[in-house]
Each structure stands twice: as structure tokens, then as C-alpha cells.
Short mmCIF file of C-alpha atoms in Angstrom, two decimals:
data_model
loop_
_atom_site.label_atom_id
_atom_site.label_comp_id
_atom_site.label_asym_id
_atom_site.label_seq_id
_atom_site.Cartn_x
_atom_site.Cartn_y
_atom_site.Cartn_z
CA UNK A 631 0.00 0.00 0.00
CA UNK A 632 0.88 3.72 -0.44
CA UNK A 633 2.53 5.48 2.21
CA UNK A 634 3.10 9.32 2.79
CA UNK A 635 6.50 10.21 4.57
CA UNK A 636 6.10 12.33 7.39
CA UNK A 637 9.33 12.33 8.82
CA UNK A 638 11.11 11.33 11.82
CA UNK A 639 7.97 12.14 14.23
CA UNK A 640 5.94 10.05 12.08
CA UNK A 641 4.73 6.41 13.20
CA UNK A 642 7.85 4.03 11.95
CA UNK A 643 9.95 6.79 11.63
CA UNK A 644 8.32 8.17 8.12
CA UNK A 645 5.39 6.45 6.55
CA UNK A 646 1.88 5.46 6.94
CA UNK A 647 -0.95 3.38 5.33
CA UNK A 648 -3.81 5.07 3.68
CA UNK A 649 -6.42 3.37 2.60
CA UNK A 650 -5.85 3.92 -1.52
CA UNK A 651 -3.41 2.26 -3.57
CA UNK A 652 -1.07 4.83 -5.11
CA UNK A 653 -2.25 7.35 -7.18
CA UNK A 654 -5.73 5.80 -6.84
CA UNK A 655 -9.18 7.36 -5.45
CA UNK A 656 -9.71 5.05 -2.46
CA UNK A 657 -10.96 2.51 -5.03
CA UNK A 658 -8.65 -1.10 -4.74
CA UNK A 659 -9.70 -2.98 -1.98
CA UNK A 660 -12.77 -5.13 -2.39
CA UNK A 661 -14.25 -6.50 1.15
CA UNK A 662 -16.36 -9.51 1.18
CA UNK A 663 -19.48 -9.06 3.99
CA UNK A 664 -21.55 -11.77 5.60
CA UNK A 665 -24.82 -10.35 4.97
CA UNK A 666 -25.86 -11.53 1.38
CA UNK A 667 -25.53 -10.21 -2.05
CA UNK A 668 -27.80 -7.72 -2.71
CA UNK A 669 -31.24 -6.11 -0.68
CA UNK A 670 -33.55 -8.68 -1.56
CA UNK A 671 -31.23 -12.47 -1.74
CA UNK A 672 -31.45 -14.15 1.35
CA UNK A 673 -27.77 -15.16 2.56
CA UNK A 674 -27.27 -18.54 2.38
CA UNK A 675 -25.53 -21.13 4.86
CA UNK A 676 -21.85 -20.19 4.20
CA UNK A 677 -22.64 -16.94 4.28
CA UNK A 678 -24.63 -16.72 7.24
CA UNK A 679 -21.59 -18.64 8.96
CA UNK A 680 -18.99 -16.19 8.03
CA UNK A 681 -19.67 -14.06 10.79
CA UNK A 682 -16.88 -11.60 12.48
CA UNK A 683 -17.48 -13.35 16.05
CA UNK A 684 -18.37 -17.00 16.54
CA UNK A 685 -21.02 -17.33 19.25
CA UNK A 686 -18.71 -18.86 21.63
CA UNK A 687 -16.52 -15.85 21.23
CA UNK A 688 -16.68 -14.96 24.56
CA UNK A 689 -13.82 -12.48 24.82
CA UNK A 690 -14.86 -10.93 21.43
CA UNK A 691 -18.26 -10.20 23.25
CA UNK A 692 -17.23 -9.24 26.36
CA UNK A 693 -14.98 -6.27 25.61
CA UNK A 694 -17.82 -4.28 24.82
CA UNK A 695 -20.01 -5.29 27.86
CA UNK A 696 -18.50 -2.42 30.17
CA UNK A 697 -19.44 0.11 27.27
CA UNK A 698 -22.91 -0.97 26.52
CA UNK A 699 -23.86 -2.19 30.53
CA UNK A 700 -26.91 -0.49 31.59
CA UNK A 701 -27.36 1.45 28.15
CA UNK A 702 -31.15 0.94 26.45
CA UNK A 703 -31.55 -0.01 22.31
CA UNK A 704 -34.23 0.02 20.49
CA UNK A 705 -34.77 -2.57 18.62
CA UNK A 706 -37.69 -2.11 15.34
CA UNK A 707 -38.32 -5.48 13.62
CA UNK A 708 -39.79 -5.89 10.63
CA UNK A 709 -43.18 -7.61 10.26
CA UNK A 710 -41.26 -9.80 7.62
CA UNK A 711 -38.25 -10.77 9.82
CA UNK A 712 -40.72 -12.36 12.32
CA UNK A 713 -41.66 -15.12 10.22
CA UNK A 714 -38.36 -15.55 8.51
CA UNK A 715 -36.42 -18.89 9.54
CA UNK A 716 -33.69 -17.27 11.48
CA UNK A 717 -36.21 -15.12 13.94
CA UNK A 718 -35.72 -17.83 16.36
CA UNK A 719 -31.94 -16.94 16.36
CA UNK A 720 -32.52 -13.24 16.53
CA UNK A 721 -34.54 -13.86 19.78
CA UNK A 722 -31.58 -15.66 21.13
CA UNK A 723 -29.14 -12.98 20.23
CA UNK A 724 -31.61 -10.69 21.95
CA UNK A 725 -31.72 -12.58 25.12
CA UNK A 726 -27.86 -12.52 25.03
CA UNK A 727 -28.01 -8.90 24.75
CA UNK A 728 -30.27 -8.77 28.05
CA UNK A 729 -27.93 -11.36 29.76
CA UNK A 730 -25.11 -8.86 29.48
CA UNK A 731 -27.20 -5.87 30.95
CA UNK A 732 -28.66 -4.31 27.96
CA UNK A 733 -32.25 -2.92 27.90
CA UNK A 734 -33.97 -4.10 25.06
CA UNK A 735 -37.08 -2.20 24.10
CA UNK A 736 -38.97 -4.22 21.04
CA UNK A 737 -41.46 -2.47 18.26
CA UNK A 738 -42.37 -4.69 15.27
CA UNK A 739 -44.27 -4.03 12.17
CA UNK A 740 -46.75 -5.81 10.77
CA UNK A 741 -46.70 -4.67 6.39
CA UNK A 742 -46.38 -7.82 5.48
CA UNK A 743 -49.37 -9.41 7.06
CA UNK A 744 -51.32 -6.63 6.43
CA UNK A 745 -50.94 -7.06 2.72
CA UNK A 746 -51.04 -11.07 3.02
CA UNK A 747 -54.38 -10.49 5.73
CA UNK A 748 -55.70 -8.58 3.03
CA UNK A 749 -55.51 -10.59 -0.03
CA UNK A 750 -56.78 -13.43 1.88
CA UNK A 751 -60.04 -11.84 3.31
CA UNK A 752 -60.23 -9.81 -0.64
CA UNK A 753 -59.97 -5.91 1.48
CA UNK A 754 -58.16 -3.16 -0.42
CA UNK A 755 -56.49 -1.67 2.43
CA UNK A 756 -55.47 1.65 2.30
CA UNK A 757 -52.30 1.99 3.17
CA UNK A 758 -49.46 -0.73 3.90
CA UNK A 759 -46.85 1.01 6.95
CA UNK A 760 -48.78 3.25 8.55
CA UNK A 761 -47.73 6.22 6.81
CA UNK A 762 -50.25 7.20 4.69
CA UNK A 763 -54.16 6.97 5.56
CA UNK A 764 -55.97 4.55 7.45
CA UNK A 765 -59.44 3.41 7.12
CA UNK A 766 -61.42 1.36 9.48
CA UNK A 767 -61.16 -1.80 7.20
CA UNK A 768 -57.32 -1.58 7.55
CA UNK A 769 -57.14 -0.06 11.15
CA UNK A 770 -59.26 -3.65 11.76
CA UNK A 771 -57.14 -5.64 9.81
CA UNK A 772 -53.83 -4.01 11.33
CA UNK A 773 -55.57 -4.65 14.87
CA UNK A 774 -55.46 -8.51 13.45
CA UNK A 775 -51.95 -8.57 12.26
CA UNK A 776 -50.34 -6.42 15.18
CA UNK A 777 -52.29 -9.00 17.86
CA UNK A 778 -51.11 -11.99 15.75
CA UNK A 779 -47.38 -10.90 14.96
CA UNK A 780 -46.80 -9.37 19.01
CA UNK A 781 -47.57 -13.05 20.00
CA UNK A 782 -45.44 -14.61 17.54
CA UNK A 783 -42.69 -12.02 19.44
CA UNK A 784 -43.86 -13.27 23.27
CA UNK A 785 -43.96 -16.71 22.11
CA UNK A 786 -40.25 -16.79 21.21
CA UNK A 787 -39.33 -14.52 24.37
CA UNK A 788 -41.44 -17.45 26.63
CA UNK A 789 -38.91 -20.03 24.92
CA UNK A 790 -35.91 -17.66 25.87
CA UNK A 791 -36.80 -17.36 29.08
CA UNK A 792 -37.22 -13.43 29.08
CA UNK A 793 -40.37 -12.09 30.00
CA UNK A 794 -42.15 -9.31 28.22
CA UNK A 795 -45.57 -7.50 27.80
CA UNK A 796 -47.37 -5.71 25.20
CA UNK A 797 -47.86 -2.63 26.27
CA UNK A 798 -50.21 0.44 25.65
CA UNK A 799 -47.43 3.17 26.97
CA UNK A 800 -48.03 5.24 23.47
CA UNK A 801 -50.73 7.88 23.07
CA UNK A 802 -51.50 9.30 19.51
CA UNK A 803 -53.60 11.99 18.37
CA UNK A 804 -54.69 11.47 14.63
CA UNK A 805 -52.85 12.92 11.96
CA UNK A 806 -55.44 14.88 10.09
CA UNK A 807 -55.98 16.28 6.70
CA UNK A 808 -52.48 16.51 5.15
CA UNK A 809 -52.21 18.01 1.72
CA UNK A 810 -55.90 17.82 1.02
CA UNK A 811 -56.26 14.30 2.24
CA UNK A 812 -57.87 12.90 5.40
CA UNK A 813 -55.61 10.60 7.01
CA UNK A 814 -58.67 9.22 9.18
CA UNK A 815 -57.19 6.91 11.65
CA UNK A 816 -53.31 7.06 10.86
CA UNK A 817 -51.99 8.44 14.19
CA UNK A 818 -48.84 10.14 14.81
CA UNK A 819 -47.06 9.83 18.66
CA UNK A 820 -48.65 12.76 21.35
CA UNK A 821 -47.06 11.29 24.18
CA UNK A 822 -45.35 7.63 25.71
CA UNK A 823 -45.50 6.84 29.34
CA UNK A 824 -41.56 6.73 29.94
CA UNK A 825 -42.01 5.74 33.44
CA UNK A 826 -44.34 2.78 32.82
CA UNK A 827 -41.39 1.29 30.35
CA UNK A 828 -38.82 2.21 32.88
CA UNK A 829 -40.35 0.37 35.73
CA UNK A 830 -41.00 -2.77 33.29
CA UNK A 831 -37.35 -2.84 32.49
CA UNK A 832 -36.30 -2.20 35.96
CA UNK A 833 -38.72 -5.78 36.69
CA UNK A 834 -36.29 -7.61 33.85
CA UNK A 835 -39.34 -7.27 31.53
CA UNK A 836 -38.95 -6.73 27.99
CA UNK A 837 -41.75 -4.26 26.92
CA UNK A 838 -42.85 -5.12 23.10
CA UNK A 839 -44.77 -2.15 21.47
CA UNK A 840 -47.19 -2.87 18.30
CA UNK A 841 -47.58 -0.44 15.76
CA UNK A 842 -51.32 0.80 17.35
CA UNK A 843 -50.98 3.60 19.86
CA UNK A 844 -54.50 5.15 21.62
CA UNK A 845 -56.22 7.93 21.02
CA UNK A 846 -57.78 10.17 23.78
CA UNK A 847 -60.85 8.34 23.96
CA UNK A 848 -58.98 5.26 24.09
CA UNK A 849 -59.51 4.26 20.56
CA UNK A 850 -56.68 2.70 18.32
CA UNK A 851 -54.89 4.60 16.22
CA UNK A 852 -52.32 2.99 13.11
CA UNK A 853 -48.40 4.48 13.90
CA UNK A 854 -45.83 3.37 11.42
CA UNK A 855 -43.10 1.52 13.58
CA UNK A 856 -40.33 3.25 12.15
CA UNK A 857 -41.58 6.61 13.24
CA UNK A 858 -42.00 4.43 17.30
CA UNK A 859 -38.95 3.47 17.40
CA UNK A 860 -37.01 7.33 16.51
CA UNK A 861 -40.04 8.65 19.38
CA UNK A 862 -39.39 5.34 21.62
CA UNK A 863 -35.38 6.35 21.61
CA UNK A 864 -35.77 9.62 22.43
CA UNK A 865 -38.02 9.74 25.19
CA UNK A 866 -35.84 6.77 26.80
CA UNK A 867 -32.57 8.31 25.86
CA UNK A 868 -31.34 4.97 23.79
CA UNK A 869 -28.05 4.58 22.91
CA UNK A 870 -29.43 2.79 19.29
CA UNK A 871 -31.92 2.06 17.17
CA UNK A 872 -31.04 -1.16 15.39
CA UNK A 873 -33.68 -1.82 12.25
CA UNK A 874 -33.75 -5.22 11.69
CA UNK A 875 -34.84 -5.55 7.75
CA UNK A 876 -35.46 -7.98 5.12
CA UNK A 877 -32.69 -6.11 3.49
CA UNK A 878 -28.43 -6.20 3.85
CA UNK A 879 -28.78 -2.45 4.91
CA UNK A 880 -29.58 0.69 3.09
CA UNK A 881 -29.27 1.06 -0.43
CA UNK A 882 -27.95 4.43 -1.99
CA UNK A 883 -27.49 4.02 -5.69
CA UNK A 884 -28.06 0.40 -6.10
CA UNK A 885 -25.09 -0.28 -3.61
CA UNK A 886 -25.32 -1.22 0.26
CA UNK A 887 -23.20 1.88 2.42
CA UNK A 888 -21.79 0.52 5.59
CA UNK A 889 -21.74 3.83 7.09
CA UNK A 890 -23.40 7.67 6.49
CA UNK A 891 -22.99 10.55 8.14
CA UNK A 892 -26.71 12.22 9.16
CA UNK A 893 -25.48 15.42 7.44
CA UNK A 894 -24.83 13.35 4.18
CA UNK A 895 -27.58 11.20 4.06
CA UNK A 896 -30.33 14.44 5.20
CA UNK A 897 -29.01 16.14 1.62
CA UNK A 898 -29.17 12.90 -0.20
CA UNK A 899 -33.23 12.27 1.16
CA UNK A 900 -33.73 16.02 0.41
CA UNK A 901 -32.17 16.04 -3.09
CA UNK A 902 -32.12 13.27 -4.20
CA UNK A 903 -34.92 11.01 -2.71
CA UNK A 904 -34.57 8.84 -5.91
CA UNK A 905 -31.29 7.96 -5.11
CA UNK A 906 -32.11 5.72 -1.98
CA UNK A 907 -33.92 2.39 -2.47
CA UNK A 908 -38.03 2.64 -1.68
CA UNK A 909 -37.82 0.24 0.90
CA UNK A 910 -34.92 2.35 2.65
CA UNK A 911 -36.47 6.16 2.89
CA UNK A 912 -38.84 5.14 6.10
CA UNK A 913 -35.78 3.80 7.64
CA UNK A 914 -33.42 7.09 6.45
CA UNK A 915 -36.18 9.35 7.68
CA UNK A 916 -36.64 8.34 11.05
CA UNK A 917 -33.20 7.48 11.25
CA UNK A 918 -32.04 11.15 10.51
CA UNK A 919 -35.05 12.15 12.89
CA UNK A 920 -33.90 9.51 15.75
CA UNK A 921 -30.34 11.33 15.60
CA UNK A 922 -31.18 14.98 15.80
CA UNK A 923 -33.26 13.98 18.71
CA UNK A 924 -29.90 12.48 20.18
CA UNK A 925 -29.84 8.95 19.56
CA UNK A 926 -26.36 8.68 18.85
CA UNK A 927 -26.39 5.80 16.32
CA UNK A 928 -28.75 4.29 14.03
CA UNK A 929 -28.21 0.57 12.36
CA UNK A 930 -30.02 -0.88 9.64
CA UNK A 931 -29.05 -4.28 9.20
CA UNK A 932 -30.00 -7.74 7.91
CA UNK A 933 -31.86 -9.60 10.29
CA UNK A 934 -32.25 -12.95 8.41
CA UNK A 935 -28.81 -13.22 8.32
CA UNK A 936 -26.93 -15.60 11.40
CA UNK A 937 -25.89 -14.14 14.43
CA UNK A 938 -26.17 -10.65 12.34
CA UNK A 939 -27.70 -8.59 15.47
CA UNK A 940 -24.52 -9.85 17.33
CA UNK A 941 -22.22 -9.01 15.01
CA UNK A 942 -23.18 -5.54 14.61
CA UNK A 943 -23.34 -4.82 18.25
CA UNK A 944 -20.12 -6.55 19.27
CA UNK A 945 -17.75 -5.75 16.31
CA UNK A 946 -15.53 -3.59 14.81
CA UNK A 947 -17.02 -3.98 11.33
CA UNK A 948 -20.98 -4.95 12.02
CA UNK A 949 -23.35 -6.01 9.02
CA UNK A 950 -25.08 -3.49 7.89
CA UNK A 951 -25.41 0.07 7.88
CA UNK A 952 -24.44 2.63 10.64
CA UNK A 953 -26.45 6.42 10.46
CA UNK A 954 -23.81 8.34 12.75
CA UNK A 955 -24.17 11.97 13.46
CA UNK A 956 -21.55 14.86 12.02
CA UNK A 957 -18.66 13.55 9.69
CA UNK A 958 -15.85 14.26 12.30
CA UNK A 959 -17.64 13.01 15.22
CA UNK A 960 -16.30 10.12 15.70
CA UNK A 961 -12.28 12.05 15.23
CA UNK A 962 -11.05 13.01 18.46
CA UNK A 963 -7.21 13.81 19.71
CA UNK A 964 -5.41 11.13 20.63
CA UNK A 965 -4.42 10.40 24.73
CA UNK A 966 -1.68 8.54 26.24
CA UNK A 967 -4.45 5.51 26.80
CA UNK A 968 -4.54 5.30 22.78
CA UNK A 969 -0.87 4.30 22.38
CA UNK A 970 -0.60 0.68 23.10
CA UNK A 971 -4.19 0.78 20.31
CA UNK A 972 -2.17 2.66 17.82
CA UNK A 973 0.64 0.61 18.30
CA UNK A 974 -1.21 -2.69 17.52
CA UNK A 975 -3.37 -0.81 15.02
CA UNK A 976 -0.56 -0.34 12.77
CA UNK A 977 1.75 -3.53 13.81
CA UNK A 978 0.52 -5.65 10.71
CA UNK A 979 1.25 -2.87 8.50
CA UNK A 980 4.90 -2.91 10.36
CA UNK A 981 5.24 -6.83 9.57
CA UNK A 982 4.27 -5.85 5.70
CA UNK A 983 6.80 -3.26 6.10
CA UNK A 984 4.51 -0.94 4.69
CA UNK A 985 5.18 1.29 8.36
CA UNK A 986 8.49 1.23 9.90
CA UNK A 987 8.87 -0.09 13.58
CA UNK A 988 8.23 2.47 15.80
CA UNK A 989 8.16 1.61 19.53
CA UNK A 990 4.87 1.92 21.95
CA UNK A 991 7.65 4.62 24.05
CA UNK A 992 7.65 6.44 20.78
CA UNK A 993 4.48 6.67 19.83
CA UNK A 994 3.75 7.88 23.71
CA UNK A 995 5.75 10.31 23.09
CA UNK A 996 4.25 12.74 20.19
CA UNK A 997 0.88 11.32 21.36
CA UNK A 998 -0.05 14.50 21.36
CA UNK A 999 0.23 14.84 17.32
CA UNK A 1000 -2.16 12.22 16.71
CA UNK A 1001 -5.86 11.90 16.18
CA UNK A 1002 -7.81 9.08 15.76
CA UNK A 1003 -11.09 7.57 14.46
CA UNK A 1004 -13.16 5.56 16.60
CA UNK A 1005 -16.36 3.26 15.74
CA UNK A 1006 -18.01 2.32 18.81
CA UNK A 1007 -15.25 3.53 21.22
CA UNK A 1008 -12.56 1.05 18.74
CA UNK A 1009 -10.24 3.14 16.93
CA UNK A 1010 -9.78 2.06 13.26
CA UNK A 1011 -7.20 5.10 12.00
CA UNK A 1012 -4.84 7.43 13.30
CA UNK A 1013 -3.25 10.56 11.54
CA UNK A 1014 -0.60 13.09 12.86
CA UNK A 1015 -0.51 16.65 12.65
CA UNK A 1016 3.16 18.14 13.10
CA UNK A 1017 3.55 22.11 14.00
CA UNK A 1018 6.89 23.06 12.84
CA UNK A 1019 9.10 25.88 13.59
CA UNK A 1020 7.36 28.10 11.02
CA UNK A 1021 3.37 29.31 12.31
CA UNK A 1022 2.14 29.12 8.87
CA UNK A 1023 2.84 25.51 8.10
CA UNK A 1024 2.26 22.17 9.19
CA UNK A 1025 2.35 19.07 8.14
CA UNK A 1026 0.09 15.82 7.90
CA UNK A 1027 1.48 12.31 8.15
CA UNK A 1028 1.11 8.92 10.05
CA UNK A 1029 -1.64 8.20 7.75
CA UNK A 1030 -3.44 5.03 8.77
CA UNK A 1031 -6.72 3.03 8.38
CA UNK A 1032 -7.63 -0.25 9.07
CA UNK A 1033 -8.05 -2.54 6.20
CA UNK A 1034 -11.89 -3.55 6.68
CA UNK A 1035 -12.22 0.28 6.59
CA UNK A 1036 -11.20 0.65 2.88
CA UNK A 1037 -12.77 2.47 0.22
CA UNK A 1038 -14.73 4.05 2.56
CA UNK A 1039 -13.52 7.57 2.71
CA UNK A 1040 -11.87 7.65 5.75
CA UNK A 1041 -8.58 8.44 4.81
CA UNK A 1042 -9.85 11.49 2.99
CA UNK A 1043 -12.00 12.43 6.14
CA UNK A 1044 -8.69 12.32 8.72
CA UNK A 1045 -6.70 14.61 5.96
CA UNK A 1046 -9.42 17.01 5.84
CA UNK A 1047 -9.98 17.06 9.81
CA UNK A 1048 -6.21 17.90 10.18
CA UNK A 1049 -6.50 20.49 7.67
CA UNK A 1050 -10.02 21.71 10.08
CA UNK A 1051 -7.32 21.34 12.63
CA UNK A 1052 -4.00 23.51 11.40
CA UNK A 1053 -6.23 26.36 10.38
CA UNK A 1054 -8.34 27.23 13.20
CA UNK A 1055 -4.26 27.30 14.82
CA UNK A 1056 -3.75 30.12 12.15
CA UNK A 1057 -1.78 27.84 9.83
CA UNK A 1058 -2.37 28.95 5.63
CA UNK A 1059 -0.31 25.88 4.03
CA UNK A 1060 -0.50 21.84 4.83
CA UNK A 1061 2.45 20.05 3.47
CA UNK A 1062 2.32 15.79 3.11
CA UNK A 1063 5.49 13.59 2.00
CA UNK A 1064 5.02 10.58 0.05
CA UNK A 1065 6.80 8.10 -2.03
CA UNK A 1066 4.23 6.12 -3.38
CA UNK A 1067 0.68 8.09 -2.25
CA UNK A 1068 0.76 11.28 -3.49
CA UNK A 1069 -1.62 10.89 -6.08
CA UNK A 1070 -4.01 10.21 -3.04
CA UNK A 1071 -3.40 13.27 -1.59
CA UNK A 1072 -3.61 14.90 -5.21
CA UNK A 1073 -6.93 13.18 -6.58
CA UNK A 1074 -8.45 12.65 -3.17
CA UNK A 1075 -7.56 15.70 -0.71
CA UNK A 1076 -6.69 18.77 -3.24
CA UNK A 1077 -2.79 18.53 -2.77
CA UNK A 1078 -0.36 19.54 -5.05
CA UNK A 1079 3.33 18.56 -5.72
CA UNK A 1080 6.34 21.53 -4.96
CA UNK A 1081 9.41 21.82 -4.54
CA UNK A 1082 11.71 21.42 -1.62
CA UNK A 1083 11.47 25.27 -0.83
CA UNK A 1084 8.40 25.75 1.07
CA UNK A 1085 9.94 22.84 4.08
CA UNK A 1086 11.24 24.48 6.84
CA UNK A 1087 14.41 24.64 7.21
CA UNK A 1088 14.70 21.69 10.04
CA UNK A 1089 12.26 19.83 7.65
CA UNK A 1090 14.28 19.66 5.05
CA UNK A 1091 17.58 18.49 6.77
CA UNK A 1092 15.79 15.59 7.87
CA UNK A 1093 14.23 15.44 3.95
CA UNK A 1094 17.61 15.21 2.57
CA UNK A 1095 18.84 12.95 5.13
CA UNK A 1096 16.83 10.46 4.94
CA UNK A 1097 17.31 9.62 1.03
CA UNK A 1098 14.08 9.08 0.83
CA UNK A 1099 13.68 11.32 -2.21
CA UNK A 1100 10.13 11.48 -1.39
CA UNK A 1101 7.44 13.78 -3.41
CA UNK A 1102 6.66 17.04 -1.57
CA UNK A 1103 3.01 18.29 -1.81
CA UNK A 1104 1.15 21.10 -0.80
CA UNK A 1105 -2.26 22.61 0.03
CA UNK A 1106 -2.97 26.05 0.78
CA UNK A 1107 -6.13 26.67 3.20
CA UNK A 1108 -8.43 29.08 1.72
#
């Protein structure tokens, strides 16, 4: 792999590992994920077994039970997943997430049967997910679905041991007359009794909420389960949402994106609507909506797929796709705690020689140049930012990202961070040194190759010491 020099306070003592192949647009390394080939293929045996953690991975799992102890998720399950053949492991994997002191909050959906309840009996409902009107034929054949679905869900629970209610915690108020058109008994979310859900999961109870909430006189009301789940989180202050869909995540532009910033995918739903599969908006509305209501994360993953709810919770990588909030959220500065994690972060890149050996006493200490990415508290790359003697330049280097983290634009989000970085410190020019990358930091982050002039003059002694011979580029902050 490419990798910029960045001199003798770099990791090794001058290179990095981005995640491009020289001169390339992060576009070379191809990663193969567990979760089926496409949004609508269910995932067959070997790949439902080629899961990131085995289920008797015990010390796989139980690094993140400190972190997630105590915390509540929200788990939304589509009416389809419930009477898919691998529900019966998803109800396991949620009774290992309760065993480990996670609060589990269930809402389900119920499309599917609606539709399938509906061609059987010969109604024309009026609309499939809640979202659009309601008449009373649906509203009674939703009553029908939701009863016959949320006992499908206790059944399972029973056999796991966990118990759990339905409850009626939601109120509604109807929608009314959008755009010209009566929604009639489509509801949308007045209020949720927080502490009756809090006291049920204080009593190791698993509270399961059906997409029907009640009206003030008591009446039920049809609430897309989507739009529960983003209210459910925030009232309860979840740490996630995880969507669990017939689907290997959501699709923007015929292809499955592992992760989205908010701010990225808001633009894309209000620009380009088109551009995001129809089964996927619900789940990018409400996800955007869960998150500016401070859920911190939102997953949409797979949930026919094997062990797939485990493997999104309790790895690195996960299964599906993760809605985060702001791009550089998840960049912080590196602390003295972080270098024995750098240092293994970047060790196999030492053995490919692709970094040069740098020692954990080393890396401690210029900790203080380094920032790093994190996914769920792991951190997956690492960049320096070196102040020289001069106030107007600095320089970026130590490049590094994990290689499950490819082609993902991380590399190009770390650059640009450093860049946020050395000009709110007054700095006007970035410089990077590579020998094999620069046409990553030309195509991908706006560089552009110089001459040895604009390096400091300590810089470039060490330059022309080292041999090296390496390309010198350049980008001036506007």
C-alpha cells in the first residue's frame, strides 16, 4: 500500500498506510461481507456462517459489555423478519443482549401481514406502513396482524426465558388532513408513558410495542413503527436504534453503504430522494429524525442473516449500515491511553513493512500529534498533525486506516480534519510527504506537488537525510 513520509515524528519513523493504492481514489480494496448479495437475496448457509465473532466468542463479546452495561436499544423489527427462519436466532441474540445488561425495548411491524391479511379476506387496504391513511377496514385488519405478529414475538421470548408485555405506553392523536387528504385513523405519537417502560425494564421485563398507539378516547390509532422506534429512543434516551430488515442495509445508488454521516444522508433524502432504495427512505427518515433527537447511532441491518444482530453490536465492522451523526464526530485527539491501540493498530502494516517499527515509548511520546477515528469507542485510523518551527505551516502524516475500513472515505476524512485542525491554529499551508501516495493526496484531498522550498528549514535536513527522495506536496487553506 501507499505510504506518505512524514518524517522522523511520524509512526515508523516516516510512513503510513492510507487506505488507496497509489495514485488511486480510495478505489482497490474489495471486502467480502456476511450479509448476502444484494437487498432482496437471502444469505445462504456459508454466508450466514462467516460471521466476524463465533457465538462462543466470549472475549470478542465481552470487551464491549463495560461500554454498553446499563445502556437501552431500540430494537424495530420488521413484520417480515418475524416469520423468517432465522427469527428464532434473533430472539436468542436478543436474550444474550439482556444477559449482558442491555435494555432491550422491542417495536415490530406488521406490512407484510397486512398485505397477506388482506388478499386473503379480498380488502383493499389503504395503506401498507402506517404512513399514509388509514381506514377502518385496515385499522381492523392491522388490529389482526399487530395481535397476531406481538404473539409470535412473546412466544419466542417465553422459549428464551425473558419475559415481556405488550404494552399500551403510546398515546396518539390522529394525523389529520395533510395536503388535502384525510388521514382518518393514521396516528402520529402525542405522548409515551416513559415511566411505565422504565419500571417494566427495571422488573427484567422486555416491553414489546405494536404499531397501534391510543387515542384520547382510548380508541386505536395505526403508527408506522419506524416513526416508534425514533419517538421510543428519544423519550428513553437509547443509545441505538437497530432496524432489523429484510434487506443487507440501506441502499444508496443500487449499492449497500456501511456507514453515512446524518449530514450526508439528510441532503441525499432532500435532493435526491430517488437515489435511496423505496424500501430504505422510512428507515433514512426516522433514522435522521432519531439522531437529531440524540440517539447517537442508528443501524439498519439484515436480520435474516446468522448471528447478524450480534455481530453488529459486538464488532468492529458490524453487518449493515451505521447512520452516525456529524462527519468528524467520531475524530477526536489522541491520549496517552490510545498508544498501546495505535501501536497494535498499525503492527501488521509494520510486519508488511509498509510502516516502519516504531516503539509503543515512541508513539507515547508525540501522542499529542495524533488523532484518531473511533467506531463504537474502537479506533480504526490514526493521523498526525506536526507544527513546525514556522506558524504558517504544518504538516500531515502517520496516515493510517484499518483494512476492513477501505474504500470508505476515511482516509480522505482524517486529511481534511487535520486540515479543520492547522487552520483554526492560524496555519495557511498543509504540506504531506510521500513516495508512493501522493496521487491520493492529489486526486483525493486537493494537494499539489512543490518543490523542496516551502519545508522548513529543520524539515528539510531531515528530507535530505533520509534519502528518501520522497514527493513534496502542498495545500494552501483558503
Amino acid at each position: 500500500m501507499a505510504a506518505p513520509d512524514a518524517g522522523v515524528h511520524a509512526l515508523g519513523k516516516s510512513e503510513s498506510h492510507l487506505d488507496a493504492a497509489p495514485g488511486l481514489a480510495e478505489n482497490t480494496c474489495e471486502i467480502t461481507m456476511s450479509n448476502g448479495n444484494g437487498p432482496s437475496a437471502a444469505p445462504s448457509a456459508s454466508q450466514a456462517q462467516a460471521t466476524i465473532i463465533k457465538p462462543t466468542d466470549l472475549r470478542g463479546i465481552l470487551k464491549y459489555v463495560p461500554r454498553f452495561q446499563g445502556q437501552i436499544f431500540v430494537i424495530a423489527i420488521d413484520g417480515s423478519i418475524v416469520v423468517d427462519e432465522n427469527f428464532g436466532n434473533l430472539l436468542v441474540d436478543i436474550a444474550v443482549l439482556r444477559s449482558l445488561g442491555i435494555k432491550v425495548i422491542l417495536v415490530h411491524g406488521i406490512s407484510r401481514q397486512l398485505q397477506e391479511l388482506a388478499a386473503l379476506r379480498g380488502v383493499e387496504i389503504s395503506n401498507a406502513d402506517g404512513t399514509g391513511p388509514t381506514d377502518p377496514a385496515t385499522l381492523d385488519l392491522a388490529i389482526r396482524a399487530s395481535s397476531r405478529i406481538s404473539h409470535l414475538i412473546l412466544e419466542g421470548l417465553t422459549q428464551n426465558s425473558l419475559k415481556a408485555v405488550i404494552t399500551n405506553a403510546v398515546r396518539a392523536l390522529p394525523v389529520g388532513i395533510i395536503k388535502g387528504i384525510d388521514q382518518q385513523l393514521t396516528g402520529k405519537v402525542e405522548r409515551i408513558d416513559k415511566d411505565l417502560i422504565v419500571e417494566l425494564i427495571a422488573q427484567q421485563v422486555v416491553p414489546l410495542v405494536s404499531p397501534l398507539a391510543f387515542g384520547p378516547d382510548g380508541k386505536s390509532l395505526r403508527v408506522n413503527s419506524d416513526l416508534l422506534a425514533a419517538e421510543l429512543a428519544e423519550v428513553l434516551d437509547a443509545t441505538k436504534i437497530i432496524f432489523l430488515t429484510p434487506h443487507a442495509g440501506l441502499e444508496i445508488d443500487g449499492e449497500v453503504r456501511r456507514e453515512i454521516a446524518v449530514d450526508a444522508l439528510r441532503t441525499i433524502l432532500a435532493d435526491h430522494p430517488e437515489q435511496i432504495s423505496d424500501s430504505g427512505r422510512s428507515k433514512a427518515a426516522h433514522a435522521i429524525k432519531a439522531i437529531e433527537t440524540g440517539t447517537p447511532r442508528v443501524h439498519i441491518i439484515d436480520g435474516r442473516v446468522f448471528d447478524g444482530l450480534l455481530n453488529e453490536v459486538f464488532s468492529n465492522e458490524g453487518v449493515g449500515t451505521l447512520v452516525y451523526g456529524n462527519d468528524y464526530q467520531q475524530i477526536r485527539k489522541a491520549a496517552k491511553r490510545d498508544v498501546r491501540l495505535i501501536y497494535n493498530l498499525t503492527r501488521n502494516a509494520v510486519r508488511r513493512e509498509e510502516l516502519i517499527y516504531r516503539t509503543q515509548q515512541q508513539i507515547e511520546k508525540n501522542i499529542d500529534q495524533f488523532f484518531v477515528f473511533e467506531i463504537d469507542e474502537n479506533i480504526i485510523a490514526c493521523v498526525t498533525l506536526i507544527y513546525g518551527d514556522s506558524p504558517q505551516v504544518a504538516e500531515v502524516g502517520s496516515l493510517y486506516v484499518m483494512p476492513f475500513y477501505h474504500n470508505r472515505g476515511i482516509g480522505k476524512k482524517m486529511v481534511e480534519y487535520a486540515c479543520l485542525q492547522a487552520k483554526e491554529r492560524g496555519v495557511s499551508t498543509v504540506i504531506a510527504l510521500s513516495t508512493q501516495s501522493f496521487g491520493f493526496f492529489i486526486n483525493v484531498c486537493g494537494f499539489e506537488e512543490t518543490g523542496k522550498e516551502v519545508l522548513p528549514e529543520a524539515r528539510l535536513k531531515q528530507y535530505e537525510e533520509s534519502g528518501r527522495n520522497a514527493k513534496i506536496l502542498l495545500k494552501r487553506l483558503a
